[in-house]
mmCIF file of C-alpha atoms and ligand atoms in Angstrom:
data_model
loop_
_atom_site.group_PDB
_atom_site.id
_atom_site.type_symbol
_atom_site.label_atom_id
_atom_site.label_comp_id
_atom_site.label_asym_id
_atom_site.label_seq_id
_atom_site.Cartn_x
_atom_site.Cartn_y
_atom_site.Cartn_z
ATOM 1 C CA MET A 7 126.106 119.156 92.389
ATOM 2 C CA LYS A 8 122.593 118.907 94.208
ATOM 3 C CA VAL A 9 121.609 116.292 96.652
ATOM 4 C CA HIS A 10 117.891 115.134 96.995
ATOM 5 C CA ASN A 11 116.921 114.478 100.791
ATOM 6 C CA PHE A 12 114.662 111.865 101.190
ATOM 7 C CA PHE A 13 115.760 111.572 105.070
ATOM 8 C CA ALA A 14 112.794 110.767 107.579
ATOM 9 C CA GLY A 15 114.040 113.537 110.232
ATOM 10 C CA PRO A 16 115.870 115.183 110.541
ATOM 11 C CA ALA A 17 114.512 116.171 107.235
ATOM 12 C CA ILE A 18 115.270 118.647 104.368
ATOM 13 C CA LEU A 19 114.994 122.685 104.696
ATOM 14 C CA PRO A 20 114.639 124.954 102.185
ATOM 15 C CA GLN A 21 117.804 125.887 100.711
ATOM 16 C CA GLU A 22 117.054 130.172 101.033
ATOM 17 C CA VAL A 23 116.391 128.737 104.529
ATOM 18 C CA LEU A 24 119.895 127.037 105.219
ATOM 19 C CA VAL A 25 121.165 130.113 103.512
ATOM 20 C CA GLU A 26 119.908 132.621 105.579
ATOM 21 C CA ALA A 27 120.617 131.434 108.823
ATOM 22 C CA SER A 28 124.110 130.624 107.901
ATOM 23 C CA SER A 29 124.555 134.015 107.808
ATOM 24 C CA SER A 30 122.396 134.935 111.097
ATOM 25 C CA ALA A 31 124.891 132.120 112.577
ATOM 26 C CA LEU A 32 127.860 134.327 111.984
ATOM 27 C CA ARG A 33 126.227 137.805 112.096
ATOM 28 C CA TYR A 34 122.868 138.838 113.287
ATOM 29 C CA GLN A 35 121.239 142.793 113.397
ATOM 30 C CA ASN A 36 124.086 143.879 115.811
ATOM 31 C CA GLY A 37 127.062 141.926 114.690
ATOM 32 C CA LEU A 38 126.669 139.057 117.061
ATOM 33 C CA SER A 39 125.808 135.859 115.990
ATOM 34 C CA LEU A 40 121.876 134.659 116.704
ATOM 35 C CA MET A 41 123.189 132.260 118.475
ATOM 36 C CA GLU A 42 125.163 134.004 120.965
ATOM 37 C CA MET A 43 122.381 136.608 121.446
ATOM 38 C CA SER A 44 120.411 136.485 125.105
ATOM 39 C CA HIS A 45 117.108 134.980 124.803
ATOM 40 C CA ARG A 46 115.879 138.303 127.132
ATOM 41 C CA SER A 47 117.482 140.598 123.944
ATOM 42 C CA LYS A 48 114.486 142.185 121.802
ATOM 43 C CA PRO A 49 116.023 140.659 118.060
ATOM 44 C CA ILE A 50 114.972 137.382 119.881
ATOM 45 C CA ALA A 51 111.933 138.380 121.821
ATOM 46 C CA ASP A 52 111.236 139.675 117.878
ATOM 47 C CA VAL A 53 111.652 136.428 116.332
ATOM 48 C CA PHE A 54 109.714 134.151 119.024
ATOM 49 C CA GLU A 55 106.592 136.911 118.569
ATOM 50 C CA GLU A 56 106.805 136.472 114.705
ATOM 51 C CA ALA A 57 107.178 132.402 114.734
ATOM 52 C CA GLU A 58 104.164 132.485 117.066
ATOM 53 C CA SER A 59 101.855 134.664 114.884
ATOM 54 C CA LEU A 60 102.829 133.176 111.747
ATOM 55 C CA ILE A 61 101.905 129.565 113.442
ATOM 56 C CA ALA A 62 98.916 131.448 114.346
ATOM 57 C CA GLU A 63 97.874 132.593 111.142
ATOM 58 C CA LEU A 64 99.023 129.886 108.659
ATOM 59 C CA LEU A 65 97.338 127.418 111.000
ATOM 60 C CA GLY A 66 94.127 129.994 111.518
ATOM 61 C CA ILE A 67 94.962 129.571 115.203
ATOM 62 C CA GLY A 68 92.599 131.888 117.106
ATOM 63 C CA ASP A 69 93.329 132.994 120.350
ATOM 64 C CA GLU A 70 91.537 130.098 122.418
ATOM 65 C CA HIS A 71 94.559 128.505 121.393
ATOM 66 C CA LYS A 72 98.452 129.291 122.800
ATOM 67 C CA VAL A 73 101.288 128.170 120.376
ATOM 68 C CA LEU A 74 104.518 126.901 122.520
ATOM 69 C CA PHE A 75 108.274 126.106 121.402
ATOM 70 C CA LEU A 76 109.307 123.717 124.108
ATOM 71 C CA THR A 77 111.897 121.383 124.696
ATOM 72 C CA GLY A 78 112.313 117.185 124.514
ATOM 73 C CA GLY A 79 110.440 116.437 121.792
ATOM 74 C CA ALA A 80 107.401 115.053 120.198
ATOM 75 C CA SER A 81 108.225 111.883 123.003
ATOM 76 C CA SER A 82 107.962 114.192 125.696
ATOM 77 C CA GLN A 83 104.336 115.414 124.895
ATOM 78 C CA PHE A 84 103.609 111.710 125.128
ATOM 79 C CA TYR A 85 103.667 112.151 128.941
ATOM 80 C CA MET A 86 103.056 116.042 129.243
ATOM 81 C CA ILE A 87 99.683 115.871 127.772
ATOM 82 C CA PRO A 88 98.210 113.065 130.285
ATOM 83 C CA MET A 89 100.390 114.772 133.165
ATOM 84 C CA ASN A 90 98.413 118.281 132.370
ATOM 85 C CA ILE A 91 95.078 117.417 130.926
ATOM 86 C CA LEU A 92 94.180 113.535 132.185
ATOM 87 C CA GLY A 93 93.018 112.741 135.513
ATOM 88 C CA ALA A 94 93.888 109.758 137.514
ATOM 89 C CA ASP A 95 90.419 108.943 137.583
ATOM 90 C CA GLN A 96 89.816 110.196 133.329
ATOM 91 C CA THR A 97 90.048 108.293 130.784
ATOM 92 C CA ALA A 98 91.664 108.618 127.003
ATOM 93 C CA GLY A 99 91.023 107.131 124.282
ATOM 94 C CA TYR A 100 94.123 106.320 121.895
ATOM 95 C CA ILE A 101 94.633 104.839 118.237
ATOM 96 C CA ASP A 102 96.855 103.062 117.714
ATOM 97 C CA THR A 103 98.351 103.026 113.953
ATOM 98 C CA GLY A 104 102.420 102.242 114.742
ATOM 99 C CA THR A 105 105.385 103.179 117.006
ATOM 100 C CA TRP A 106 104.991 106.484 117.704
ATOM 101 C CA SER A 107 100.775 105.954 118.851
ATOM 102 C CA THR A 108 102.449 103.079 120.835
ATOM 103 C CA LYS A 109 104.586 105.033 122.604
ATOM 104 C CA ALA A 110 102.155 107.895 123.732
ATOM 105 C CA ILE A 111 99.895 104.998 124.817
ATOM 106 C CA LYS A 112 102.332 104.019 126.983
ATOM 107 C CA GLU A 113 103.225 107.136 128.988
ATOM 108 C CA ALA A 114 99.683 107.716 129.097
ATOM 109 C CA LYS A 115 98.825 105.266 130.933
ATOM 110 C CA LEU A 116 101.088 106.290 134.039
ATOM 111 C CA PHE A 117 98.865 109.388 134.369
ATOM 112 C CA GLY A 118 95.234 108.130 134.013
ATOM 113 C CA LYS A 119 93.092 105.117 131.797
ATOM 114 C CA VAL A 120 93.561 104.813 128.773
ATOM 115 C CA GLU A 121 91.114 102.600 126.175
ATOM 116 C CA VAL A 122 92.977 101.797 122.730
ATOM 117 C CA LEU A 123 89.918 102.130 120.922
ATOM 118 C CA ALA A 124 91.422 100.856 117.590
ATOM 119 C CA SER A 125 94.895 99.804 116.137
ATOM 120 C CA SER A 126 95.707 98.362 113.063
ATOM 121 C CA LYS A 127 98.935 96.239 114.578
ATOM 122 C CA ASP A 128 97.138 92.875 113.077
ATOM 123 C CA LYS A 129 97.887 94.479 109.724
ATOM 124 C CA ASN A 130 101.529 95.936 111.124
ATOM 125 C CA PHE A 131 100.003 99.497 110.818
ATOM 126 C CA THR A 132 99.721 99.418 106.760
ATOM 127 C CA TYR A 133 96.594 100.900 107.293
ATOM 128 C CA ILE A 134 94.607 103.580 109.266
ATOM 129 C CA PRO A 135 91.912 102.118 111.410
ATOM 130 C CA LYS A 136 88.181 103.163 110.512
ATOM 131 C CA ASP A 137 84.757 103.244 112.175
ATOM 132 C CA TYR A 138 85.116 102.898 115.617
ATOM 133 C CA LEU A 139 83.268 104.145 118.162
ATOM 134 C CA ILE A 140 84.076 107.184 120.722
ATOM 135 C CA PRO A 141 82.684 106.908 124.007
ATOM 136 C CA ASP A 142 81.514 110.812 125.563
ATOM 137 C CA HIS A 143 83.154 110.204 128.534
ATOM 138 C CA LEU A 144 86.709 110.741 127.033
ATOM 139 C CA ARG A 145 88.618 113.303 128.484
ATOM 140 C CA TYR A 146 90.478 112.733 124.904
ATOM 141 C CA LEU A 147 90.728 111.604 121.699
ATOM 142 C CA HIS A 148 94.805 110.589 120.968
ATOM 143 C CA ILE A 149 95.114 110.247 117.010
ATOM 144 C CA THR A 150 98.702 110.832 114.816
ATOM 145 C CA SER A 151 97.715 112.185 112.278
ATOM 146 C CA ASN A 152 101.086 110.245 109.405
ATOM 147 C CA ASN A 153 102.699 107.736 110.585
ATOM 148 C CA THR A 154 106.291 108.289 109.599
ATOM 149 C CA ILE A 155 107.665 104.949 109.866
ATOM 150 C CA VAL A 156 105.070 103.126 108.197
ATOM 151 C CA GLY A 157 104.099 105.549 105.740
ATOM 152 C CA THR A 158 100.169 106.227 106.565
ATOM 153 C CA GLN A 159 98.214 109.107 106.741
ATOM 154 C CA MET A 160 94.525 110.007 108.352
ATOM 155 C CA SER A 161 93.420 111.764 104.809
ATOM 156 C CA LYS A 162 91.321 114.305 106.779
ATOM 157 C CA PHE A 163 89.847 114.664 110.384
ATOM 158 C CA ASP A 164 86.738 114.104 111.355
ATOM 159 C CA LYS A 165 84.478 116.238 113.773
ATOM 160 C CA VAL A 166 84.445 113.659 117.146
ATOM 161 C CA ASN A 167 82.441 114.611 119.870
ATOM 162 C CA VAL A 168 85.470 114.641 122.173
ATOM 163 C CA PRO A 169 88.572 117.027 122.571
ATOM 164 C CA LEU A 170 90.548 115.520 120.252
ATOM 165 C CA VAL A 171 94.898 115.816 120.290
ATOM 166 C CA CYS A 172 97.022 114.806 117.520
ATOM 167 C CA ASP A 173 100.915 114.047 116.797
ATOM 168 C CA MET A 174 101.091 116.178 113.833
ATOM 169 C CA SER A 175 105.193 115.758 113.919
ATOM 170 C CA SER A 176 105.515 114.822 110.447
ATOM 171 C CA ASP A 177 102.687 116.328 108.314
ATOM 172 C CA ILE A 178 101.975 119.943 110.486
ATOM 173 C CA PHE A 179 101.877 122.438 108.135
ATOM 174 C CA SER A 180 101.857 120.024 104.946
ATOM 175 C CA ARG A 181 97.854 120.322 104.767
ATOM 176 C CA ALA A 182 95.130 122.624 105.484
ATOM 177 C CA PHE A 183 92.799 121.405 108.410
ATOM 178 C CA ASP A 184 90.646 122.765 111.329
ATOM 179 C CA ALA A 185 92.539 123.328 114.664
ATOM 180 C CA SER A 186 89.447 124.149 116.461
ATOM 181 C CA GLN A 187 88.579 121.078 117.834
ATOM 182 C CA PHE A 188 92.053 120.254 118.954
ATOM 183 C CA ASP A 189 92.968 120.507 122.575
ATOM 184 C CA VAL A 190 96.607 119.953 122.025
ATOM 185 C CA ILE A 191 98.356 119.209 118.648
ATOM 186 C CA TYR A 192 102.050 118.879 118.838
ATOM 187 C CA ALA A 193 105.167 118.219 116.810
ATOM 188 C CA GLY A 194 109.057 117.684 116.999
ATOM 189 C CA ALA A 195 110.216 120.431 114.090
ATOM 190 C CA GLN A 196 112.687 118.381 112.652
ATOM 191 C CA LYS A 197 110.049 116.921 110.063
ATOM 192 C CA ASN A 198 108.163 119.073 108.348
ATOM 193 C CA LEU A 199 109.327 122.791 110.056
ATOM 194 C CA GLY A 200 113.056 123.032 111.033
ATOM 195 C CA PRO A 201 116.058 121.772 113.014
ATOM 196 C CA SER A 202 115.757 119.357 116.106
ATOM 197 C CA GLY A 203 115.425 120.715 119.491
ATOM 198 C CA VAL A 204 112.626 122.582 119.524
ATOM 199 C CA THR A 205 109.047 120.984 119.765
ATOM 200 C CA LEU A 206 106.207 122.592 118.553
ATOM 201 C CA ALA A 207 102.700 122.714 121.081
ATOM 202 C CA ILE A 208 99.463 124.000 120.152
ATOM 203 C CA VAL A 209 97.384 124.583 123.929
ATOM 204 C CA LYS A 210 93.756 125.514 124.115
ATOM 205 C CA LYS A 211 94.686 127.662 126.446
ATOM 206 C CA ASP A 212 90.980 126.577 128.907
ATOM 207 C CA VAL A 213 92.562 123.363 129.417
ATOM 208 C CA VAL A 214 95.143 123.748 131.587
ATOM 209 C CA GLY A 215 95.458 124.787 135.441
ATOM 210 C CA LYS A 216 92.415 121.921 135.986
ATOM 211 C CA MET A 217 94.661 119.116 137.754
ATOM 212 C CA GLU A 218 94.533 118.010 141.007
ATOM 213 C CA ARG A 219 98.239 116.146 140.545
ATOM 214 C CA ASP A 220 101.685 118.587 141.495
ATOM 215 C CA ILE A 221 103.057 119.127 137.549
ATOM 216 C CA PRO A 222 106.761 119.562 137.843
ATOM 217 C CA THR A 223 106.948 123.575 136.873
ATOM 218 C CA MET A 224 109.058 123.152 133.277
ATOM 219 C CA LEU A 225 106.097 119.984 132.627
ATOM 220 C CA ASN A 226 103.139 122.145 132.929
ATOM 221 C CA TYR A 227 102.397 123.858 130.275
ATOM 222 C CA GLU A 228 100.871 126.687 132.062
ATOM 223 C CA THR A 229 104.161 127.975 133.150
ATOM 224 C CA HIS A 230 104.970 128.207 129.417
ATOM 225 C CA ILE A 231 101.671 129.596 128.194
ATOM 226 C CA LYS A 232 102.154 132.930 131.501
ATOM 227 C CA LYS A 233 105.804 132.845 129.921
ATOM 228 C CA ASP A 234 105.855 132.921 126.388
ATOM 229 C CA SER A 235 107.897 130.146 125.658
ATOM 230 C CA MET A 236 110.520 132.004 127.757
ATOM 231 C CA PHE A 237 110.495 130.511 131.557
ATOM 232 C CA ASN A 238 113.811 129.557 131.038
ATOM 233 C CA THR A 239 116.216 129.388 128.116
ATOM 234 C CA PRO A 240 114.736 128.159 124.962
ATOM 235 C CA PRO A 241 116.144 127.063 122.041
ATOM 236 C CA THR A 242 116.461 130.143 120.157
ATOM 237 C CA PHE A 243 118.456 129.128 117.032
ATOM 238 C CA PRO A 244 116.337 126.487 116.494
ATOM 239 C CA VAL A 245 113.389 128.580 116.124
ATOM 240 C CA TYR A 246 114.682 130.858 114.360
ATOM 241 C CA VAL A 247 115.466 128.560 111.982
ATOM 242 C CA CYS A 248 111.663 127.560 112.591
ATOM 243 C CA LEU A 249 110.900 131.100 111.773
ATOM 244 C CA LEU A 250 112.777 131.338 108.165
ATOM 245 C CA THR A 251 110.979 127.996 107.488
ATOM 246 C CA LEU A 252 107.477 129.357 108.127
ATOM 247 C CA ARG A 253 108.124 132.657 106.079
ATOM 248 C CA TRP A 254 108.917 130.640 103.407
ATOM 249 C CA LEU A 255 106.246 128.351 103.781
ATOM 250 C CA LYS A 256 103.986 131.909 103.934
ATOM 251 C CA ALA A 257 105.718 133.304 100.529
ATOM 252 C CA ASN A 258 105.054 129.776 98.882
ATOM 253 C CA GLY A 259 101.044 129.646 99.827
ATOM 254 C CA GLY A 260 101.176 129.154 102.957
ATOM 255 C CA VAL A 261 99.272 125.618 103.877
ATOM 256 C CA ALA A 262 97.123 125.444 100.751
ATOM 257 C CA GLY A 263 99.973 126.060 98.501
ATOM 258 C CA MET A 264 102.148 123.374 100.484
ATOM 259 C CA GLU A 265 98.729 121.416 100.135
ATOM 260 C CA LYS A 266 98.820 121.001 96.087
ATOM 261 C CA ARG A 267 102.644 120.633 95.900
ATOM 262 C CA ASN A 268 102.881 117.605 98.057
ATOM 263 C CA GLN A 269 99.744 116.146 96.694
ATOM 264 C CA ALA A 270 101.951 116.625 93.578
ATOM 265 C CA LYS A 271 104.496 114.540 94.608
ATOM 266 C CA ALA A 272 102.156 111.842 95.928
ATOM 267 C CA ASP A 273 101.207 111.522 92.614
ATOM 268 C CA LEU A 274 104.193 111.242 90.952
ATOM 269 C CA LEU A 275 105.876 108.833 93.666
ATOM 270 C CA TYR A 276 103.109 106.738 94.321
ATOM 271 C CA GLY A 277 102.009 106.897 90.188
ATOM 272 C CA GLU A 278 105.599 105.331 89.442
ATOM 273 C CA ILE A 279 105.123 102.278 92.124
ATOM 274 C CA ASP A 280 101.872 101.342 91.033
ATOM 275 C CA ARG A 281 103.456 102.092 87.175
ATOM 276 C CA ASN A 282 106.498 99.822 87.377
ATOM 277 C CA PRO A 283 106.245 95.814 87.801
ATOM 278 C CA LEU A 284 108.984 95.962 90.109
ATOM 279 C CA PHE A 285 107.647 97.828 92.725
ATOM 280 C CA TYR A 286 104.988 97.787 95.305
ATOM 281 C CA GLY A 287 103.290 100.144 97.807
ATOM 282 C CA THR A 288 103.804 98.418 100.896
ATOM 283 C CA THR A 289 100.397 100.698 102.821
ATOM 284 C CA ALA A 290 96.209 100.255 102.152
ATOM 285 C CA VAL A 291 95.997 102.913 99.112
ATOM 286 C CA GLU A 292 93.274 105.212 100.711
ATOM 287 C CA ASP A 293 96.258 105.733 103.401
ATOM 288 C CA ARG A 294 98.719 106.695 101.816
ATOM 289 C CA SER A 295 100.923 109.371 103.339
ATOM 290 C CA LYS A 296 101.853 112.460 101.572
ATOM 291 C CA MET A 297 104.801 112.803 103.671
ATOM 292 C CA ASN A 298 106.778 109.448 104.148
ATOM 293 C CA VAL A 299 106.328 106.855 101.153
ATOM 294 C CA CYS A 300 106.991 103.010 102.146
ATOM 295 C CA PHE A 301 108.037 100.853 99.047
ATOM 296 C CA LEU A 302 109.156 97.317 98.454
ATOM 297 C CA LEU A 303 110.734 95.364 95.379
ATOM 298 C CA ASN A 304 109.408 92.037 94.678
ATOM 299 C CA ASP A 305 113.082 90.788 94.023
ATOM 300 C CA ASP A 306 114.297 92.600 97.464
ATOM 301 C CA GLN A 307 117.841 90.994 96.244
ATOM 302 C CA HIS A 308 117.855 93.580 94.161
ATOM 303 C CA ASN A 309 117.776 96.514 97.441
ATOM 304 C CA ASP A 310 121.377 96.884 97.642
ATOM 305 C CA ALA A 311 121.601 97.184 93.841
ATOM 306 C CA PHE A 312 118.833 100.221 94.035
ATOM 307 C CA LEU A 313 120.323 101.612 96.693
ATOM 308 C CA ALA A 314 123.382 102.361 94.843
ATOM 309 C CA MET A 315 121.824 103.425 91.277
ATOM 310 C CA ALA A 316 119.408 106.169 94.050
ATOM 311 C CA THR A 317 122.659 106.711 95.414
ATOM 312 C CA GLU A 318 124.518 107.465 92.334
ATOM 313 C CA ALA A 319 121.739 110.075 91.259
ATOM 314 C CA ASN A 320 122.372 112.105 94.759
ATOM 315 C CA CYS A 321 119.042 110.499 96.160
ATOM 316 C CA VAL A 322 120.101 109.921 100.134
ATOM 317 C CA GLY A 323 117.959 108.732 103.013
ATOM 318 C CA ILE A 324 115.745 106.373 101.331
ATOM 319 C CA LYS A 325 116.612 103.132 102.942
ATOM 320 C CA GLY A 326 113.091 101.561 104.836
ATOM 321 C CA HIS A 327 113.179 102.247 108.377
ATOM 322 C CA ARG A 328 114.269 98.636 110.069
ATOM 323 C CA SER A 329 110.759 97.529 110.612
ATOM 324 C CA VAL A 330 109.757 97.777 107.157
ATOM 325 C CA GLY A 331 111.878 97.079 104.802
ATOM 326 C CA GLY A 332 112.604 98.355 101.612
ATOM 327 C CA PHE A 333 112.170 102.214 100.991
ATOM 328 C CA ARG A 334 111.325 105.262 101.960
ATOM 329 C CA ALA A 335 111.176 108.230 100.162
ATOM 330 C CA SER A 336 110.382 111.166 102.756
ATOM 331 C CA THR A 337 108.803 114.318 100.493
ATOM 332 C CA TYR A 338 107.865 117.024 103.213
ATOM 333 C CA ASN A 339 107.258 120.313 102.485
ATOM 334 C CA ALA A 340 110.608 121.693 101.625
ATOM 335 C CA MET A 341 111.497 119.029 98.903
ATOM 336 C CA ASP A 342 111.119 120.139 95.075
ATOM 337 C CA ILE A 343 108.320 117.755 92.401
ATOM 338 C CA ASN A 344 112.101 117.937 90.531
ATOM 339 C CA SER A 345 114.010 115.661 92.837
ATOM 340 C CA VAL A 346 111.148 113.265 92.805
ATOM 341 C CA GLN A 347 111.598 113.313 89.649
ATOM 342 C CA VAL A 348 115.003 112.288 89.993
ATOM 343 C CA LEU A 349 114.032 109.444 92.371
ATOM 344 C CA VAL A 350 111.360 108.104 89.813
ATOM 345 C CA ASP A 351 114.118 108.660 86.448
ATOM 346 C CA VAL A 352 116.139 106.258 89.072
ATOM 347 C CA MET A 353 113.263 103.814 89.223
ATOM 348 C CA LYS A 354 112.400 103.634 85.560
ATOM 349 C CA ARG A 355 116.537 102.870 84.655
ATOM 350 C CA PHE A 356 116.156 100.167 87.146
ATOM 351 C CA GLU A 357 113.273 98.681 85.605
ATOM 352 C CA GLU A 358 115.242 98.903 82.277
ATOM 353 C CA LYS A 359 118.071 97.072 84.177
ATOM 354 C CA TYR A 360 116.293 94.126 86.204
ATOM 355 C CA GLY A 361 112.739 94.661 84.770
HETATM 356 C C1 LIG B 2 109.767 111.809 114.659
HETATM 357 C C2 LIG B 2 108.629 111.444 115.559
HETATM 358 C C3 LIG B 2 108.137 111.293 116.779
HETATM 359 C C4 LIG B 2 109.343 111.802 117.685
HETATM 360 O O1 LIG B 2 109.967 113.040 117.903
HETATM 361 P P1 LIG B 2 110.976 113.618 118.494
HETATM 362 O O2 LIG B 2 110.995 114.417 118.475
HETATM 363 O O3 LIG B 2 112.308 112.161 118.150
HETATM 364 O O4 LIG B 2 110.852 112.865 120.414
HETATM 365 C C5 LIG B 2 106.899 111.293 117.600
HETATM 366 N N1 LIG B 2 105.934 111.148 116.582
HETATM 367 C C6 LIG B 2 105.879 111.308 115.062
HETATM 368 C C7 LIG B 2 104.859 110.882 114.363
HETATM 369 C C8 LIG B 2 107.050 111.656 114.868
HETATM 370 O O5 LIG B 2 107.423 110.822 113.352
#
């Protein structure tokens, strides 16, 4: 029976991708497992080249940016970005929208000055701050496009007066956007792109190589740009699985196709949360995430009963993050709307029983 995977990350991957990855794990092209092959071999070089060019194609990225496959997770980008592009006497602006941006702020302070321009901490990060001023002197403005834990998302990226840096870990490739105004876009792969173990960074080439500080070779974007992500042994198998996901994405309408798909799933699930008198959404309606849908029961004594009912319907991973409680259903690109319908049906049955 099909399992409906609502986990926040590592998360659902398209079934076709898993099937092909399994086969390549055993035998790839020349008879070796893909995992056994040298990163200097032609087949692996081809994997990296195609993955890089598909990312550029799907996001509409031109020559001014470089696509990098790194390690260390999005968490390592929290320090790698200021280390590479924020001078000790320069100031970066940060918007504090939850756990991840709070961590990014902490790391940036190790390298330069930080101004937190806005925060939604006053309401447990349940909304996206708006209408803040962005001083012209900022080296960059750091934003988090989708807040995986609390379930808020920036509905769009406004044009701003300074370069943007964005943590897109949990919504990259989920919608169309203009990448040109970003100095750095980064994402751990394990939410919406592939398995854990690889981190995507899209870096504007002309922003690197300008720091006075000494940067360790492995932490220097320049190293990885020059060596096409092959300075040392990269995570070959995770990048390969990303490539399979990217091919799947393209075959399913690219980011525009995903945007439609994700909108339909969000409409269905939030529609039920708003309709069903037993449940309520936890975030400001206009800032609701289309990737991580957080909701609570009015009567939280029934939490376990609802979880049990969902589990019985093979819906897994809907327990909310410990900082929010209740439930969180992650509906990343690879999730089919039929799986969301299964969860909605559980909510309706739950209403019949407990309403
Ligand atoms: C999961 C996540 C992170 C942390 O990613 P790691 O790859 O585990 O370091 C950072 N930011 C956001 C928005 C996330 O969802």
